[in-house]
XYZ file of C-alpha atoms in Angstrom:
106
model
C -33.298 9.899 -1.722
C -32.327 7.459 1.025
C -33.621 7.458 4.588
C -31.381 6.968 7.564
C -32.616 4.883 10.521
C -33.645 8.047 12.387
C -35.897 9.071 9.494
C -33.694 11.901 8.247
C -33.411 12.176 4.498
C -29.977 11.901 2.895
C -28.960 12.351 -0.693
C -27.544 9.322 -2.427
C -24.284 10.032 -4.231
C -24.863 10.596 -7.918
C -22.680 9.617 -10.828
C -21.826 12.830 -12.666
C -19.694 13.939 -15.611
C -16.389 15.503 -14.572
C -13.097 16.410 -16.214
C -9.723 15.317 -14.860
C -6.844 17.552 -15.962
C -3.553 15.759 -16.553
C -0.358 17.803 -16.087
C 2.221 17.745 -18.868
C 4.637 15.653 -16.765
C 2.135 12.786 -16.590
C 0.771 12.948 -20.144
C 3.266 10.383 -21.391
C 1.232 7.875 -19.342
C -2.082 8.943 -20.931
C -1.120 8.910 -24.602
C -0.558 12.688 -24.356
C -4.149 13.331 -23.246
C -4.317 16.642 -21.357
C -7.726 15.866 -19.900
C -9.927 12.858 -19.396
C -13.719 12.883 -19.083
C -15.136 10.412 -16.566
C -18.374 9.656 -14.791
C -17.930 9.219 -11.049
C -19.447 9.856 -7.628
C -16.287 10.837 -5.731
C -12.828 12.211 -6.422
C -11.268 8.854 -5.523
C -13.532 6.982 -7.905
C -12.670 9.396 -10.726
C -8.939 8.935 -10.094
C -9.284 5.166 -10.059
C -11.273 5.204 -13.289
C -8.548 7.093 -15.130
C -5.879 4.864 -13.614
C -7.849 1.841 -14.867
C -7.970 3.399 -18.329
C -4.254 4.253 -18.201
C -2.483 1.546 -16.130
C 0.927 3.218 -16.458
C -0.554 6.283 -14.764
C -1.694 4.159 -11.820
C 1.880 3.444 -10.718
C 2.635 7.163 -10.754
C -0.426 8.112 -8.691
C -0.983 5.221 -6.305
C 1.315 3.337 -3.934
C 1.247 -0.457 -3.594
C -1.478 -0.183 -0.942
C -3.660 1.684 -3.471
C -3.366 4.911 -1.476
C -2.721 8.136 -3.336
C 0.983 8.898 -3.215
C 1.971 11.707 -0.846
C 3.552 13.822 -3.567
C 0.408 13.782 -5.714
C -1.744 16.814 -4.982
C -5.344 16.739 -6.136
C -7.586 19.764 -6.451
C -11.314 19.913 -6.995
C -12.263 23.209 -8.626
C -9.051 24.759 -7.197
C -9.630 23.422 -3.655
C -7.122 20.950 -2.240
C -9.017 17.714 -1.447
C -6.914 17.306 1.719
C -9.030 20.114 3.180
C -12.303 18.659 1.910
C -13.196 14.980 2.315
C -10.017 13.762 0.629
C -10.714 10.950 -1.860
C -14.260 10.653 -0.494
C -15.127 14.167 -1.651
C -18.407 13.967 -3.597
C -18.568 15.359 -7.104
C -21.066 17.606 -8.837
C -21.737 17.775 -12.538
C -19.074 19.682 -14.482
C -16.532 19.636 -11.630
C -12.881 19.797 -12.639
C -10.265 17.660 -10.909
C -6.650 18.723 -11.299
C -3.745 16.353 -10.620
C -0.614 18.224 -9.624
C 2.517 16.306 -8.645
C 4.752 18.099 -6.152
C 7.971 19.391 -7.652
C 11.172 19.008 -5.675
C 13.873 21.545 -6.015
C 16.392 23.538 -4.203
């Protein structure tokens, strides 16, 4: 437990075990792996860890400025991270992260 300057207690982020689900359209970049187990503190850290493990996946998920591409939707336990703390969303043990690229059509 950390203490802030005003004396209030804060919880330090913890590294936890989570599962990242890979959609079928991106599995060719993960050696056909449908899920990847990682240990991370935040959603962003988990995504970067799998993109480090699978460099070809990185170019699909992240733009040149290392920001998550706009058409990549990420859900944490079925909640869109855009409505949480985005990539800074903290993780809890056994959370499931789902990567879901947007599909264009007409």
